[in-house]
């Protein structure tokens, strides 16, 4: 019964049929053992009461013996006879010896008798079957099924070890490592097993006939492990994370882990941009047109000397850099075609096409980021999805809710209090059938909800509208003089937006405190939704303003670089967001703690608002992704911001905050936030970039795309040039025209994608149904067993005590009946 | 140092964790007992009191059970292998089945390979620091056995436990000690 659960989770139906066959052999084995045992035990069973007293005494002795070795207990029990099993069962119920014999020989009862090696062989078979299913190779038929033995001899252990080694040797090296690592044995046993399992490989390493690819594989694996251990020892912020995890548990830790993930994304982006864009352009700078002065405010506003640097789009040339030898000259359109390397041949010149590099680096960066995001989303979703019905709330609360990471004494105490409160609430809910809750809901009044919601939505709408109007006003009334006041003027819009981002969510929290939602998860979702709506509307208004007004109007105002302007705006927004967050973290949280402790006289420190902080991170990352096209160094700025924020927030949290009393479903929440990072944030940024690249005319005065009608045409131009140079590559042109530009092809690709996801969804649904059916089957088996036990007991009690043999025979027959019924 | 390097070569991929850091943590508990050179496989066993005084385990209500489950002698006195085993299983890379197996053994106070009612009661009392009344403890235990016991024998076997773990996705992140 228990085995059928672990094997039938595979959708391969034939494993069930295979199970039938092997369970029959197991059953035969049991029958043989049973018959051999019933003969000698007849002597003990005949004076029934004496036998029971003896058994009870043995039971007491056994229970008193508490100091036995954990690891040797399986062997000890294996060597003991069936009486100790019966004694323990007797303690539970006063069943007869025959019933107990029958019960003890059932497969589910004998689990405790398995040796560790059987468990390992079971794991091996299970894992290799799963891996076989995944890889869909025919593979060798691993027909060794776990057989139940109650009396284990040393020779049987050896044969089992040999079976296990055989199983392991049939797998590949990686498979062997994987299975050995995931089996529940102690380290010393694992190393012995590994030596035995790899004994066949030892000979190979000595011979000179080792194929070179194997050597490479071994060397690469060794170096991979060394690098991995080096990186994990260097792991960023490990000590800080450990302290925070020890104090607050998984919930607050999630924010810092999320920050670290975003850091890696930005490192990747800035590496690509830096290597392929910034470095070449920095080494071979274009001719500078106007000198610029330096004043400190430029670091904040991005104007002045920064606007003519590698920072922004406008700096990049629209031509190919040709470098040859020590002297290099940038050949631009209007310079004379005189090059310093006159005598050098064509092959020595390294031509680096900047516009192409720009578009390719952006495309590749976004593509790889999207793959990484989708992969992490799917992994997180797979971990958090609850396939079966969640009516096991209480059991999982007891066994799975204790956070082992928490190590500080006060936090441990808080955690115990949380769990006991939750358990008491659950018990109350079960007992009172939610009688009080409903009345409480009615008392607060239904009118609060629409009022609060309209207040939130209204404030969001008015704020977005205000931003729109203010941006228009600023755009139309630009102060042309170069004073520091005009530069500070540029910072007003970002400051207003950052202030709104800080204070409006506070207002939302206040309103939700009035609404008083009953379930904390509903409260959390409502807060996330409102905050998200605010940020999406702000960013939407700003994007409309930039693409709709700034980009288009540049034609009328003379040669201007609208891309640089948009890049500067995004840079300012990011910086202002950073400054306001730092100010809030350093002063705001500290002041609020003082206020709540002195004025409001609360005993507890404030709680770290995880949802708001994570959404702030997502907002910052969206700004970075929006600005990568216009400001290639923006990911670097974001890296600096995230590093500073990590340490600042970490210290602030440790100083000012306390662990929350509310439960936090970490896997579920991590899926939600990664989903939010993917869909509104990354998808929106991608849509923005694609719209810019596909529709809007680049400015004619600056930048790498200045002479193209649309940014994407750089690829087409490159394809044209390639075909001119090498006519064999004409197919590239054809590919570009008919595949990339053709909407039909994109439609086909999305259709295929939809079909694949539909098929996968159906497979998942089918597996869910199989699991529910199996669960029902298990429950029915349990009911069958209860019925048969009571029947057996009734039959035994109905008979006179002398006919022991008849009941013994009936006892032998019943397990056969039961197990064939069950299968 | 050399001995330590030799040691690390013997166990390259049986754990999920970088070994050198763990070895130094083990040694820091009792520098006079643990030699730097492990080539001779010395039989060094640190007593439970030292293991239980580690900052990661000091305030954990289950520290004694954890030490007992992973120690060879079942008393909580751990060799280096046991120590590595323990933190390997409790690291974030160990698979769910392995963690569920050891969690089951930790909660099984009487080591009978089943979570019977007394085991549940002890677990509950350790979790809540004896804050629930006896009546509440009894009710909770009954309800847990009702919910999770699939083969209806009145106690939870390893299969029942693993079945329940599958439905609790937070288990992987909570059954994790950072070192």
mmCIF file of C-alpha atoms in Angstrom, chain A residues 280-542:
data_model
loop_
_atom_site.group_PDB
_atom_site.id
_atom_site.type_symbol
_atom_site.label_atom_id
_atom_site.label_comp_id
_atom_site.label_asym_id
_atom_site.label_seq_id
_atom_site.Cartn_x
_atom_site.Cartn_y
_atom_site.Cartn_z
ATOM 1 C CA UNK A 280 34.852 50.858 -26.987
ATOM 2 C CA UNK A 281 33.267 54.286 -27.066
ATOM 3 C CA UNK A 282 35.301 55.473 -24.104
ATOM 4 C CA UNK A 283 38.559 54.333 -25.659
ATOM 5 C CA UNK A 284 37.814 56.027 -28.957
ATOM 6 C CA UNK A 285 35.820 59.130 -28.051
ATOM 7 C CA UNK A 286 34.063 61.103 -30.760
ATOM 8 C CA UNK A 287 34.962 64.706 -31.500
ATOM 9 C CA UNK A 288 33.529 66.926 -28.844
ATOM 10 C CA UNK A 289 31.502 69.875 -30.031
ATOM 11 C CA UNK A 290 31.037 72.140 -27.030
ATOM 12 C CA UNK A 291 33.105 72.423 -23.893
ATOM 13 C CA UNK A 292 31.145 72.044 -20.685
ATOM 14 C CA UNK A 293 31.704 73.414 -17.249
ATOM 15 C CA UNK A 294 31.568 71.441 -14.078
ATOM 16 C CA UNK A 295 29.385 72.179 -11.095
ATOM 17 C CA UNK A 296 28.449 69.806 -8.350
ATOM 18 C CA UNK A 297 24.747 69.682 -9.113
ATOM 19 C CA UNK A 298 25.402 67.836 -12.348
ATOM 20 C CA UNK A 299 25.808 64.537 -10.599
ATOM 21 C CA UNK A 300 22.205 64.879 -9.518
ATOM 22 C CA UNK A 301 20.655 66.265 -12.652
ATOM 23 C CA UNK A 302 22.706 64.483 -15.254
ATOM 24 C CA UNK A 303 23.169 67.668 -17.273
ATOM 25 C CA UNK A 304 26.288 69.616 -18.017
ATOM 26 C CA UNK A 305 29.413 67.567 -18.431
ATOM 27 C CA UNK A 306 27.532 64.337 -17.843
ATOM 28 C CA UNK A 307 25.244 64.886 -20.785
ATOM 29 C CA UNK A 308 28.210 64.724 -23.120
ATOM 30 C CA UNK A 309 29.720 61.626 -21.622
ATOM 31 C CA UNK A 310 29.361 57.883 -22.115
ATOM 32 C CA UNK A 311 26.490 58.127 -19.696
ATOM 33 C CA UNK A 312 23.888 59.049 -22.221
ATOM 34 C CA UNK A 313 22.741 58.046 -25.635
ATOM 35 C CA UNK A 314 23.786 61.237 -27.344
ATOM 36 C CA UNK A 315 27.474 60.606 -26.900
ATOM 37 C CA UNK A 316 27.615 57.518 -29.060
ATOM 38 C CA UNK A 317 28.670 57.810 -32.664
ATOM 39 C CA UNK A 318 26.650 56.472 -35.505
ATOM 40 C CA UNK A 319 29.612 55.034 -37.359
ATOM 41 C CA UNK A 320 32.148 52.294 -37.257
ATOM 42 C CA UNK A 321 35.272 52.607 -35.193
ATOM 43 C CA UNK A 322 38.263 51.387 -37.112
ATOM 44 C CA UNK A 323 41.273 50.675 -35.050
ATOM 45 C CA UNK A 324 44.543 49.538 -36.483
ATOM 46 C CA UNK A 325 47.670 49.101 -34.428
ATOM 47 C CA UNK A 326 48.793 51.680 -31.887
ATOM 48 C CA UNK A 327 47.238 54.734 -33.549
ATOM 49 C CA UNK A 328 43.541 54.809 -34.070
ATOM 50 C CA UNK A 329 41.225 57.279 -35.627
ATOM 51 C CA UNK A 330 37.488 57.364 -35.601
ATOM 52 C CA UNK A 331 36.199 57.610 -39.091
ATOM 53 C CA UNK A 332 32.978 59.552 -39.005
ATOM 54 C CA UNK A 333 30.865 60.676 -41.915
ATOM 55 C CA UNK A 334 32.072 64.228 -42.219
ATOM 56 C CA UNK A 335 35.765 63.672 -41.461
ATOM 57 C CA UNK A 336 38.180 63.231 -44.349
ATOM 58 C CA UNK A 337 38.808 59.623 -45.253
ATOM 59 C CA UNK A 338 42.405 59.919 -44.201
ATOM 60 C CA UNK A 339 43.419 57.152 -41.916
ATOM 61 C CA UNK A 340 46.582 56.781 -39.941
ATOM 62 C CA UNK A 341 47.191 53.216 -40.937
ATOM 63 C CA UNK A 342 47.653 53.779 -44.650
ATOM 64 C CA UNK A 343 49.992 50.952 -45.193
ATOM 65 C CA UNK A 344 48.142 48.459 -43.087
ATOM 66 C CA UNK A 345 46.094 45.874 -44.897
ATOM 67 C CA UNK A 346 42.358 45.503 -44.485
ATOM 68 C CA UNK A 347 42.589 42.383 -42.373
ATOM 69 C CA UNK A 348 44.429 44.121 -39.558
ATOM 70 C CA UNK A 349 41.713 46.663 -39.014
ATOM 71 C CA UNK A 350 39.168 45.903 -36.348
ATOM 72 C CA UNK A 351 35.937 47.520 -37.355
ATOM 73 C CA UNK A 352 33.519 48.008 -34.509
ATOM 74 C CA UNK A 353 30.109 49.153 -35.589
ATOM 75 C CA UNK A 354 28.698 51.204 -32.717
ATOM 76 C CA UNK A 355 25.027 51.390 -33.755
ATOM 77 C CA UNK A 356 24.987 47.656 -34.316
ATOM 78 C CA UNK A 357 26.684 47.063 -30.985
ATOM 79 C CA UNK A 358 24.139 49.320 -29.305
ATOM 80 C CA UNK A 359 21.109 47.547 -30.697
ATOM 81 C CA UNK A 360 22.541 44.062 -30.260
ATOM 82 C CA UNK A 361 23.628 44.617 -26.680
ATOM 83 C CA UNK A 362 20.198 45.976 -25.767
ATOM 84 C CA UNK A 363 18.385 43.117 -27.498
ATOM 85 C CA UNK A 364 20.605 40.414 -26.027
ATOM 86 C CA UNK A 365 20.498 41.942 -22.541
ATOM 87 C CA UNK A 366 16.712 42.047 -22.554
ATOM 88 C CA UNK A 367 16.427 38.576 -24.029
ATOM 89 C CA UNK A 368 18.671 36.935 -21.455
ATOM 90 C CA UNK A 369 17.015 38.870 -18.620
ATOM 91 C CA UNK A 370 13.610 37.672 -19.788
ATOM 92 C CA UNK A 371 14.794 34.052 -19.893
ATOM 93 C CA UNK A 372 16.285 34.362 -16.392
ATOM 94 C CA UNK A 373 13.080 35.925 -15.063
ATOM 95 C CA UNK A 374 10.810 33.308 -16.597
ATOM 96 C CA UNK A 375 13.050 30.537 -15.289
ATOM 97 C CA UNK A 376 13.062 31.890 -11.736
ATOM 98 C CA UNK A 377 9.302 32.467 -11.914
ATOM 99 C CA UNK A 378 8.649 28.911 -13.015
ATOM 100 C CA UNK A 379 10.947 27.502 -10.339
ATOM 101 C CA UNK A 380 9.325 29.583 -7.638
ATOM 102 C CA UNK A 381 5.846 28.732 -8.895
ATOM 103 C CA UNK A 382 6.671 25.038 -8.991
ATOM 104 C CA UNK A 383 7.854 25.170 -5.417
ATOM 105 C CA UNK A 384 4.853 27.048 -4.109
ATOM 106 C CA UNK A 385 1.933 25.491 -5.875
ATOM 107 C CA UNK A 386 -0.205 23.315 -3.681
ATOM 108 C CA UNK A 387 -1.323 20.514 -5.883
ATOM 109 C CA UNK A 388 -3.709 18.820 -3.549
ATOM 110 C CA UNK A 389 -6.477 20.318 -1.492
ATOM 111 C CA UNK A 390 -5.283 22.278 1.466
ATOM 112 C CA UNK A 391 -7.269 20.681 4.210
ATOM 113 C CA UNK A 392 -4.085 19.741 6.036
ATOM 114 C CA UNK A 393 -3.721 23.187 7.531
ATOM 115 C CA UNK A 394 -3.250 22.194 11.115
ATOM 116 C CA UNK A 395 -0.705 19.466 10.492
ATOM 117 C CA UNK A 396 1.406 21.665 8.246
ATOM 118 C CA UNK A 397 1.163 24.481 10.763
ATOM 119 C CA UNK A 398 2.644 22.265 13.430
ATOM 120 C CA UNK A 399 5.356 20.609 11.424
ATOM 121 C CA UNK A 400 6.247 23.181 8.791
ATOM 122 C CA UNK A 401 5.785 26.554 10.365
ATOM 123 C CA UNK A 402 8.643 26.567 12.855
ATOM 124 C CA UNK A 403 11.368 28.667 11.235
ATOM 125 C CA UNK A 404 14.663 26.982 12.140
ATOM 126 C CA UNK A 405 16.633 30.017 10.960
ATOM 127 C CA UNK A 406 15.496 32.139 13.887
ATOM 128 C CA UNK A 407 18.212 32.145 16.517
ATOM 129 C CA UNK A 408 17.716 35.216 18.675
ATOM 130 C CA UNK A 409 16.047 34.445 21.979
ATOM 131 C CA UNK A 410 13.358 37.127 21.821
ATOM 132 C CA UNK A 411 12.495 36.213 18.253
ATOM 133 C CA UNK A 412 12.182 32.561 19.211
ATOM 134 C CA UNK A 413 9.809 33.594 21.944
ATOM 135 C CA UNK A 414 7.814 35.720 19.521
ATOM 136 C CA UNK A 415 7.651 32.809 17.111
ATOM 137 C CA UNK A 416 6.282 30.469 19.798
ATOM 138 C CA UNK A 417 3.692 33.067 20.706
ATOM 139 C CA UNK A 418 2.695 33.439 17.074
ATOM 140 C CA UNK A 419 2.239 29.727 16.634
ATOM 141 C CA UNK A 420 0.237 29.303 19.826
ATOM 142 C CA UNK A 421 -1.992 32.259 18.894
ATOM 143 C CA UNK A 422 -2.598 30.819 15.458
ATOM 144 C CA UNK A 423 -3.381 27.395 16.883
ATOM 145 C CA UNK A 424 -5.796 28.852 19.410
ATOM 146 C CA UNK A 425 -7.522 30.841 16.661
ATOM 147 C CA UNK A 426 -7.790 27.726 14.523
ATOM 148 C CA UNK A 427 -9.293 25.773 17.391
ATOM 149 C CA UNK A 428 -11.754 28.580 18.069
ATOM 150 C CA UNK A 429 -12.700 28.730 14.426
ATOM 151 C CA UNK A 430 -13.314 25.008 14.358
ATOM 152 C CA UNK A 431 -15.343 25.051 17.552
ATOM 153 C CA UNK A 432 -17.421 28.165 17.134
ATOM 154 C CA UNK A 433 -18.034 27.637 13.394
ATOM 155 C CA UNK A 434 -17.244 31.291 12.740
ATOM 156 C CA UNK A 435 -20.327 32.563 14.519
ATOM 157 C CA UNK A 436 -18.730 35.678 15.949
ATOM 158 C CA UNK A 437 -16.729 36.610 12.912
ATOM 159 C CA UNK A 438 -19.702 37.272 10.721
ATOM 160 C CA UNK A 439 -21.346 39.587 13.189
ATOM 161 C CA UNK A 440 -18.101 41.499 13.622
ATOM 162 C CA UNK A 441 -17.965 42.016 9.895
ATOM 163 C CA UNK A 442 -21.467 43.412 9.825
ATOM 164 C CA UNK A 443 -20.832 45.731 12.747
ATOM 165 C CA UNK A 444 -17.986 47.612 11.054
ATOM 166 C CA UNK A 445 -20.363 48.339 8.257
ATOM 167 C CA UNK A 446 -20.303 47.583 4.616
ATOM 168 C CA UNK A 447 -19.980 51.276 3.822
ATOM 169 C CA UNK A 448 -16.341 51.458 4.924
ATOM 170 C CA UNK A 449 -15.063 49.379 2.023
ATOM 171 C CA UNK A 450 -16.364 51.393 -0.946
ATOM 172 C CA UNK A 451 -15.404 54.585 0.853
ATOM 173 C CA UNK A 452 -11.835 53.458 1.455
ATOM 174 C CA UNK A 453 -11.483 52.043 -2.047
ATOM 175 C CA UNK A 454 -12.805 55.203 -3.659
ATOM 176 C CA UNK A 455 -10.448 57.263 -1.513
ATOM 177 C CA UNK A 456 -7.459 55.170 -2.627
ATOM 178 C CA UNK A 457 -8.364 55.071 -6.283
ATOM 179 C CA UNK A 458 -9.266 58.740 -6.271
ATOM 180 C CA UNK A 459 -5.991 59.768 -4.684
ATOM 181 C CA UNK A 460 -4.075 57.637 -7.194
ATOM 182 C CA UNK A 461 -5.943 59.167 -10.103
ATOM 183 C CA UNK A 462 -5.530 62.720 -8.901
ATOM 184 C CA UNK A 463 -1.861 62.243 -8.192
ATOM 185 C CA UNK A 464 -1.234 60.820 -11.659
ATOM 186 C CA UNK A 465 -3.222 63.627 -13.234
ATOM 187 C CA UNK A 466 -1.274 66.149 -11.203
ATOM 188 C CA UNK A 467 2.003 64.657 -12.366
ATOM 189 C CA UNK A 468 0.800 64.855 -15.950
ATOM 190 C CA UNK A 469 -0.143 68.513 -15.666
ATOM 191 C CA UNK A 470 3.037 69.417 -13.836
ATOM 192 C CA UNK A 471 5.200 67.632 -16.393
ATOM 193 C CA UNK A 472 3.472 69.486 -19.219
ATOM 194 C CA UNK A 473 3.991 72.783 -17.438
ATOM 195 C CA UNK A 474 7.667 72.100 -16.887
ATOM 196 C CA UNK A 475 8.156 70.993 -20.457
ATOM 197 C CA UNK A 476 6.546 74.080 -21.917
ATOM 198 C CA UNK A 477 8.159 76.582 -19.562
ATOM 199 C CA UNK A 478 11.752 75.513 -19.820
ATOM 200 C CA UNK A 479 14.179 78.082 -18.476
ATOM 201 C CA UNK A 480 16.915 78.411 -21.054
ATOM 202 C CA UNK A 481 19.665 79.978 -18.942
ATOM 203 C CA UNK A 482 22.384 77.861 -17.479
ATOM 204 C CA UNK A 483 22.046 78.799 -13.845
ATOM 205 C CA UNK A 484 22.004 76.346 -10.987
ATOM 206 C CA UNK A 485 18.416 77.384 -10.259
ATOM 207 C CA UNK A 486 17.264 76.051 -13.599
ATOM 208 C CA UNK A 487 19.064 72.808 -12.958
ATOM 209 C CA UNK A 488 17.472 72.503 -9.545
ATOM 210 C CA UNK A 489 14.196 73.194 -11.321
ATOM 211 C CA UNK A 490 14.711 69.936 -13.185
ATOM 212 C CA UNK A 491 14.697 68.056 -9.916
ATOM 213 C CA UNK A 492 11.211 69.150 -8.872
ATOM 214 C CA UNK A 493 9.243 66.583 -10.831
ATOM 215 C CA UNK A 494 11.271 63.597 -9.579
ATOM 216 C CA UNK A 495 11.059 64.897 -6.007
ATOM 217 C CA UNK A 496 7.286 65.246 -6.223
ATOM 218 C CA UNK A 497 6.963 61.716 -7.581
ATOM 219 C CA UNK A 498 9.211 60.279 -4.866
ATOM 220 C CA UNK A 499 7.260 62.123 -2.163
ATOM 221 C CA UNK A 500 4.054 60.714 -3.555
ATOM 222 C CA UNK A 501 5.560 57.240 -3.549
ATOM 223 C CA UNK A 502 6.462 57.645 0.109
ATOM 224 C CA UNK A 503 3.323 59.192 1.518
ATOM 225 C CA UNK A 504 0.456 57.770 -0.500
ATOM 226 C CA UNK A 505 1.145 54.151 0.525
ATOM 227 C CA UNK A 506 1.103 55.383 4.135
ATOM 228 C CA UNK A 507 -2.345 56.769 3.455
ATOM 229 C CA UNK A 508 -3.383 53.429 1.970
ATOM 230 C CA UNK A 509 -2.155 51.631 5.091
ATOM 231 C CA UNK A 510 -4.159 53.972 7.292
ATOM 232 C CA UNK A 511 -7.294 53.364 5.251
ATOM 233 C CA UNK A 512 -6.819 49.608 5.394
ATOM 234 C CA UNK A 513 -6.442 49.872 9.178
ATOM 235 C CA UNK A 514 -9.898 51.447 9.216
ATOM 236 C CA UNK A 515 -11.259 48.773 6.930
ATOM 237 C CA UNK A 516 -9.980 46.108 9.301
ATOM 238 C CA UNK A 517 -9.860 43.103 7.008
ATOM 239 C CA UNK A 518 -10.256 39.863 8.875
ATOM 240 C CA UNK A 519 -7.668 37.787 7.073
ATOM 241 C CA UNK A 520 -4.111 39.138 7.083
ATOM 242 C CA UNK A 521 -3.463 37.743 3.610
ATOM 243 C CA UNK A 522 -6.373 39.729 2.160
ATOM 244 C CA UNK A 523 -4.988 42.851 3.787
ATOM 245 C CA UNK A 524 -1.596 42.190 2.272
ATOM 246 C CA UNK A 525 -2.993 41.634 -1.207
ATOM 247 C CA UNK A 526 -5.098 44.794 -1.009
ATOM 248 C CA UNK A 527 -2.060 46.823 0.054
ATOM 249 C CA UNK A 528 0.060 45.373 -2.752
ATOM 250 C CA UNK A 529 -2.648 46.031 -5.313
ATOM 251 C CA UNK A 530 -3.135 49.658 -4.332
ATOM 252 C CA UNK A 531 0.566 50.377 -4.211
ATOM 253 C CA UNK A 532 1.090 48.670 -7.551
ATOM 254 C CA UNK A 533 -1.723 50.670 -9.123
ATOM 255 C CA UNK A 534 -0.148 53.896 -7.908
ATOM 256 C CA UNK A 535 3.250 53.059 -9.361
ATOM 257 C CA UNK A 536 1.871 51.768 -12.646
ATOM 258 C CA UNK A 537 -0.203 54.895 -13.160
ATOM 259 C CA UNK A 538 2.744 57.170 -12.353
ATOM 260 C CA UNK A 539 5.041 55.348 -14.728
ATOM 261 C CA UNK A 540 2.349 55.191 -17.394
ATOM 262 C CA UNK A 541 1.806 58.940 -17.254
ATOM 263 C CA UNK A 542 5.521 59.602 -17.394
#
